mmCIF file of C-alpha atoms in Angstrom:
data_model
loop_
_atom_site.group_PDB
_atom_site.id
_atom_site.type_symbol
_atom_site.label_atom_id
_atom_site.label_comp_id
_atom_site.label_asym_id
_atom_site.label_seq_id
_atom_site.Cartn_x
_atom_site.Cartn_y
_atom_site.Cartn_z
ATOM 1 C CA UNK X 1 -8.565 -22.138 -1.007
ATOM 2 C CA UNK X 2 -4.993 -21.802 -2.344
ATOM 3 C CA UNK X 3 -4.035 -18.454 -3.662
ATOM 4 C CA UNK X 4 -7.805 -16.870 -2.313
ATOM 5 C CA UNK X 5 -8.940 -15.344 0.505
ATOM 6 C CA UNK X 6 -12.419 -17.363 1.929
ATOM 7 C CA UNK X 7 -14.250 -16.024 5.022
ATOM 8 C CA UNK X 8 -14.669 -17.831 7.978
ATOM 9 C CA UNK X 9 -17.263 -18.238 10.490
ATOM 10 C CA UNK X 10 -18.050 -15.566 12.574
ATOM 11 C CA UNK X 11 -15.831 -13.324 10.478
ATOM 12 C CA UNK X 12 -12.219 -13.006 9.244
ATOM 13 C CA UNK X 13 -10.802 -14.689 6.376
ATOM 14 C CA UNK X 14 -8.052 -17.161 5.998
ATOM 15 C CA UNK X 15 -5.788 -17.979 2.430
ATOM 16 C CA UNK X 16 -3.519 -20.547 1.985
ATOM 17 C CA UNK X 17 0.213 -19.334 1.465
ATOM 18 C CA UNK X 18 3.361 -21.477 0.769
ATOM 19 C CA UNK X 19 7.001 -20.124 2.141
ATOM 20 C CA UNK X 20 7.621 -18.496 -1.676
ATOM 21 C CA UNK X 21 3.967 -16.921 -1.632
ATOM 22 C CA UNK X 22 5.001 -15.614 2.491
ATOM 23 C CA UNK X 23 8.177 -14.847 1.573
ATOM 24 C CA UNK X 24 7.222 -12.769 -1.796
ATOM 25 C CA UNK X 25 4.467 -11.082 0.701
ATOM 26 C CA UNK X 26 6.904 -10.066 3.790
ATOM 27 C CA UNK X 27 9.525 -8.978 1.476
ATOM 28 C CA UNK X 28 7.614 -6.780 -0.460
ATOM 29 C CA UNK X 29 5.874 -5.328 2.670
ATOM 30 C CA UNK X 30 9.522 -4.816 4.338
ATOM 31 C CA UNK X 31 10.270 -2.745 0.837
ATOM 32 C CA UNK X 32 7.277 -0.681 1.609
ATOM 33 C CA UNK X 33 7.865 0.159 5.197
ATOM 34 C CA UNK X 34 11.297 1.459 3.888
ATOM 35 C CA UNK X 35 9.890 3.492 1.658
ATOM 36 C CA UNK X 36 7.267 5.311 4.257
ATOM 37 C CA UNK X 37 10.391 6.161 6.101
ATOM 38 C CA UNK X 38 10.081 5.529 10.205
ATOM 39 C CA UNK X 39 7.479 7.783 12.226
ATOM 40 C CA UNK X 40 8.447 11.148 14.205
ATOM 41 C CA UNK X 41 9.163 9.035 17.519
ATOM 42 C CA UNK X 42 11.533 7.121 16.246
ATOM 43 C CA UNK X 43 13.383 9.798 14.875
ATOM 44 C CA UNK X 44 12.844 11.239 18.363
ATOM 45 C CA UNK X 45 12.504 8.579 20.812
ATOM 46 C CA UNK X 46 13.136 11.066 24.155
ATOM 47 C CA UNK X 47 10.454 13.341 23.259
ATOM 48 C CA UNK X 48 7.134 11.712 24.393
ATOM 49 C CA UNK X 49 5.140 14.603 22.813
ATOM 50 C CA UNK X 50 7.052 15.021 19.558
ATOM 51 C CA UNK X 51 4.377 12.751 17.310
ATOM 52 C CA UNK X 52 1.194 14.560 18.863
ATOM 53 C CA UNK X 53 3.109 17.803 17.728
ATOM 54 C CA UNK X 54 4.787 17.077 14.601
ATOM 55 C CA UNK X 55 3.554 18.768 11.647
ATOM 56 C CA UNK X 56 4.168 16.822 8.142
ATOM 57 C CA UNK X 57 5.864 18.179 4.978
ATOM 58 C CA UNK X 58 4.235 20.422 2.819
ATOM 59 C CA UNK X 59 5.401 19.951 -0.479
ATOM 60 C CA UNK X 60 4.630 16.276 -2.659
ATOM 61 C CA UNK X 61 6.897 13.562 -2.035
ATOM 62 C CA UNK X 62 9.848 13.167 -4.878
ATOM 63 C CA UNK X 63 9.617 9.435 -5.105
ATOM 64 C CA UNK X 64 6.510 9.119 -7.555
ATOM 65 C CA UNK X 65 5.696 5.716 -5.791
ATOM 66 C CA UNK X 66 5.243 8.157 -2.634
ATOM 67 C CA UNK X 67 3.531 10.008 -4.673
ATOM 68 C CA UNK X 68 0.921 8.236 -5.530
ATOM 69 C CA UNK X 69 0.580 6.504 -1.531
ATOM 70 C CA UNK X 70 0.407 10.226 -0.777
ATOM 71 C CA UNK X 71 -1.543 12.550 -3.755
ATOM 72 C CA UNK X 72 -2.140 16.046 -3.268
ATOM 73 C CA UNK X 73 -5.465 16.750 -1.421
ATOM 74 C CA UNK X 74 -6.863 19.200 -4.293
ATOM 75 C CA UNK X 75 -6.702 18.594 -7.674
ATOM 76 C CA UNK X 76 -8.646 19.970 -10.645
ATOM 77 C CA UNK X 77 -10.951 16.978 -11.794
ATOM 78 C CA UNK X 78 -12.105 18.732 -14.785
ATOM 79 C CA UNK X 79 -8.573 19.673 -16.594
ATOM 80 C CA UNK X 80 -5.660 22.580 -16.134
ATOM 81 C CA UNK X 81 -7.102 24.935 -13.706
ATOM 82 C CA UNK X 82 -6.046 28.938 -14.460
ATOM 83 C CA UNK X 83 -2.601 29.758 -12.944
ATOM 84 C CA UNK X 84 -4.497 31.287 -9.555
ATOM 85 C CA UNK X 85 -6.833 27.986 -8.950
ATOM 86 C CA UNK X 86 -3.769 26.069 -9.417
ATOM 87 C CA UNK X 87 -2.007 28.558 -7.028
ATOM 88 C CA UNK X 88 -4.876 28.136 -4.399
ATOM 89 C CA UNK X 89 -4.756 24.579 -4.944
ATOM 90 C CA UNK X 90 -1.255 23.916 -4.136
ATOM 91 C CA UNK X 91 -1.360 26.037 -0.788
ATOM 92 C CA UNK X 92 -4.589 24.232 0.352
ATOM 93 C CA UNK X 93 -3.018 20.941 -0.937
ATOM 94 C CA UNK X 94 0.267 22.106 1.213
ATOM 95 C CA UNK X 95 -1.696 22.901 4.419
ATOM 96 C CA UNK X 96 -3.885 19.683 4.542
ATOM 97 C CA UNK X 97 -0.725 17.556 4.002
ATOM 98 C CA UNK X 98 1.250 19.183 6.466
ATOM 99 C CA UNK X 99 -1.428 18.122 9.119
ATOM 100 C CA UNK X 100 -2.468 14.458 7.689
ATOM 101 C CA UNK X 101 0.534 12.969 6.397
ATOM 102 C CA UNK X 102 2.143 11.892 8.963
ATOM 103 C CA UNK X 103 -0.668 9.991 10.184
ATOM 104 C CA UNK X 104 -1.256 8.921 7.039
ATOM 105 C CA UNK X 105 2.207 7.048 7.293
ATOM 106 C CA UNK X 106 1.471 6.115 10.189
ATOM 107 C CA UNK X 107 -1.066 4.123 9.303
ATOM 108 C CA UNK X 108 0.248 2.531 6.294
ATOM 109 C CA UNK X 109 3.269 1.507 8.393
ATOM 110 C CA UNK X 110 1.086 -0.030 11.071
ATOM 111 C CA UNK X 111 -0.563 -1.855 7.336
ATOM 112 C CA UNK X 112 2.430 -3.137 6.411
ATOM 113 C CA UNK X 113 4.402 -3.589 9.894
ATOM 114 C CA UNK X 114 0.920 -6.338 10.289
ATOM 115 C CA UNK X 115 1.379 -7.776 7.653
ATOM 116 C CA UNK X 116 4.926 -9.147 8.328
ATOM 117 C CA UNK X 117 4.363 -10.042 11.728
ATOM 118 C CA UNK X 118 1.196 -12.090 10.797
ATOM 119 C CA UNK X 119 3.402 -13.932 8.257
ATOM 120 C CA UNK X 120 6.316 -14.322 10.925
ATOM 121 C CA UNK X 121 3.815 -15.863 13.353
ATOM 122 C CA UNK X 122 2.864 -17.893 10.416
ATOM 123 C CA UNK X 123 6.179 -18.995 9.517
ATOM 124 C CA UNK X 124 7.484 -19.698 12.736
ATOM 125 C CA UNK X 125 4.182 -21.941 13.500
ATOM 126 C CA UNK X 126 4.571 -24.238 10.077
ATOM 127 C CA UNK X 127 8.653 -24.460 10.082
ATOM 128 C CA UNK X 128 9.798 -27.141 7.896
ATOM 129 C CA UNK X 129 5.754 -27.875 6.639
ATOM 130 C CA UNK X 130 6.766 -25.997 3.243
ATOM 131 C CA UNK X 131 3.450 -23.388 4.253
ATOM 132 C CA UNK X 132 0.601 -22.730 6.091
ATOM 133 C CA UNK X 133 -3.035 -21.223 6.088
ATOM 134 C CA UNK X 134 -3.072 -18.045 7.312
ATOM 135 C CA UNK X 135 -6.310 -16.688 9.239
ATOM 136 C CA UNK X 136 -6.792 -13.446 10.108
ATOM 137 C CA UNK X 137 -9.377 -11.421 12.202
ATOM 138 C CA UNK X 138 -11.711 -9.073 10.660
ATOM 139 C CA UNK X 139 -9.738 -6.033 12.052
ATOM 140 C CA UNK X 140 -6.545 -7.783 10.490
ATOM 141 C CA UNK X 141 -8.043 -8.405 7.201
ATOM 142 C CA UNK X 142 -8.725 -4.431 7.023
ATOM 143 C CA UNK X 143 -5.094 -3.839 7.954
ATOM 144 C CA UNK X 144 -3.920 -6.503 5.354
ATOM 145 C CA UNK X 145 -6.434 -4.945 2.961
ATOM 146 C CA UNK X 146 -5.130 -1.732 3.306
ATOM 147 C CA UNK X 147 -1.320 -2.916 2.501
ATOM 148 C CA UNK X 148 -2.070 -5.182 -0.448
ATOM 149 C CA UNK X 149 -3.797 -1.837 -1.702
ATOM 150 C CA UNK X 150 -0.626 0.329 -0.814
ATOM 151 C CA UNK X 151 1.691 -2.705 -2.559
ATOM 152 C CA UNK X 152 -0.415 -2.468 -5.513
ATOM 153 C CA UNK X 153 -0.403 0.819 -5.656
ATOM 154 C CA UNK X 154 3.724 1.210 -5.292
ATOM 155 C CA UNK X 155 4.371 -1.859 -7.775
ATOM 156 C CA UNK X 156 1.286 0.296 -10.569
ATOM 157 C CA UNK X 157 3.507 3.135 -10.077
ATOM 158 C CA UNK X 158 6.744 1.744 -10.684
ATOM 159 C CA UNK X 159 5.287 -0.240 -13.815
ATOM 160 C CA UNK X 160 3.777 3.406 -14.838
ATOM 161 C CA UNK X 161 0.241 1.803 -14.960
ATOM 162 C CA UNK X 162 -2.345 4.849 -14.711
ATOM 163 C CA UNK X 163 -5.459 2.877 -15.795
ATOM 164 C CA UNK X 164 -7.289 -0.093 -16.612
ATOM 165 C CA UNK X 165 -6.187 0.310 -20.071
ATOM 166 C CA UNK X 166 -2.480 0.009 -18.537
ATOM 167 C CA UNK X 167 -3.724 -3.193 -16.349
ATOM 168 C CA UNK X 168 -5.220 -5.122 -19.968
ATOM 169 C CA UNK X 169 -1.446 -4.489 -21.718
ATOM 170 C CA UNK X 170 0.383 -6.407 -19.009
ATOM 171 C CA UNK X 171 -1.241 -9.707 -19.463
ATOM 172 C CA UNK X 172 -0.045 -9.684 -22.900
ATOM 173 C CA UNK X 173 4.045 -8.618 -22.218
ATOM 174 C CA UNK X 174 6.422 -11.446 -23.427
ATOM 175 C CA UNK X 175 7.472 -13.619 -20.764
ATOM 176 C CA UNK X 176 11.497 -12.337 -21.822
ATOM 177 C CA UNK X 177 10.445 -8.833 -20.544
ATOM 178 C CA UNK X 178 12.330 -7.376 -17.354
ATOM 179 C CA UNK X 179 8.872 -6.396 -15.887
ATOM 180 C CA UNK X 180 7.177 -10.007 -16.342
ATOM 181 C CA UNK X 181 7.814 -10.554 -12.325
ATOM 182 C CA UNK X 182 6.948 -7.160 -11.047
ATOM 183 C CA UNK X 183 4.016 -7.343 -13.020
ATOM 184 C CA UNK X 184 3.099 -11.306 -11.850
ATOM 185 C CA UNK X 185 3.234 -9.418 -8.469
ATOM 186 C CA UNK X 186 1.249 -7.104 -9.308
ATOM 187 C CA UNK X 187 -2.076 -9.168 -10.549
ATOM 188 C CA UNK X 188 -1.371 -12.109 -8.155
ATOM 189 C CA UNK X 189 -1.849 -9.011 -5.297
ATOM 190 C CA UNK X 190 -5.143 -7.955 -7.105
ATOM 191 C CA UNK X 191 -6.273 -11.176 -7.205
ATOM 192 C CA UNK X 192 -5.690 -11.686 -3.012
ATOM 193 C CA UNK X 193 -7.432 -7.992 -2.604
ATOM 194 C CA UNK X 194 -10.175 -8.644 -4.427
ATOM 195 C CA UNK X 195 -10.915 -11.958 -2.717
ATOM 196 C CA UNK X 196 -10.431 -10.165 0.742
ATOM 197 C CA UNK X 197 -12.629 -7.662 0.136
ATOM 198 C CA UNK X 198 -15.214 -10.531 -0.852
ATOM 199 C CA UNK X 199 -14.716 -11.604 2.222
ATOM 200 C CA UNK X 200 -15.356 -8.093 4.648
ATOM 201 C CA UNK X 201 -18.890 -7.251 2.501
ATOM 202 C CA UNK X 202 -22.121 -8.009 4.592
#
């Protein structure tokens, strides 16, 4: 089982992690919830009703690792649309984000904020043992599924990796290249998603 997720009876999954495989986990998840930025409550912690009424940004993130977490809603799938589609496309693009991001956040922070309290649990259970197996529920390994998706996702954008094509060069960079860890990261997550999802089909 080392370095796979396996199911296990009656649902869930369970992988075997030592501390540098929990710690390379948590720390990258803590990077992530960073990123996302805390929720509108916590920027507003008196006002009870100031999440239920918040309305998101309009306008695409800056960071192009938020960018991709969080794409425009409307898009041209077929090439350069003519100044006015693309004109209609950005307003209906602003209007649905304004509305959805911020749940949209919120749910890849309660992804990620999951993910390092399973592994805390984890580590606090197998002190001193050098690791542990971790098993999660079935409504856990969705949440965990959903972060190793958005870490993928953040570590593809900061390696600029926009296709499969992209995915085949990496196995071939020289081990002296600055990348070589970011990218180990990057495959030894796709390896633990793809195993997971294994694991949640009927």
């Amino acid at each position: 089982m080392p370095g796979t997720f396996e199911p296990l009876p009656g649902g869930g999954a369970a992988v075997a992690l030592d501390d540098v495989e929990i710690s390379i986990i948590r720390s990258l998840a803590v990077q992530l919830l960073e990123l996302i930025g805390p929720g509108p409550a916590e920027d507003a912690p008196d006002d009870p009703l100031a999440e239920l009424f918040a309305e998101g940004p309009s306008e695409p993130p800056a960071d192009p690792v938020l960018r991709r977490l969080f794409p425009d809603a409307y898009g041209d799938p077929e090439g350069t649309p003519q100044a006015k589609e693309a004109e209609e496309q950005r307003a209906h693009s602003a209007e649905f984000r304004r509305y959805t991001e911020n749940d949209l956040r919120a749910g890849k922070r309660d992804n990620a904020l999951a993910v390092v309290r399973s592994l805390d649990e984890l580590s606090s259970a197998s002190a001193g043992e050098g690791g542990a197996v971790l098993k999660l529920s079935v409504e856990e390994s969705q949440r965990w599924l959903g972060a190793l998706n958005d870490l993928r996702l953040a570590i593809g954008s900061r390696l600029d990796i926009a296709d499969e094509d992209d995915t085949d060069l990496l196995y071939r960079l020289p081990d002296e290249d600055p990348r070589k860890p970011m990218v180990m990261a990057y495959l030894w997550l796709g390896g633990l998603q793809e195993t997971l999802v294994a694991t949640l089909l009927p």
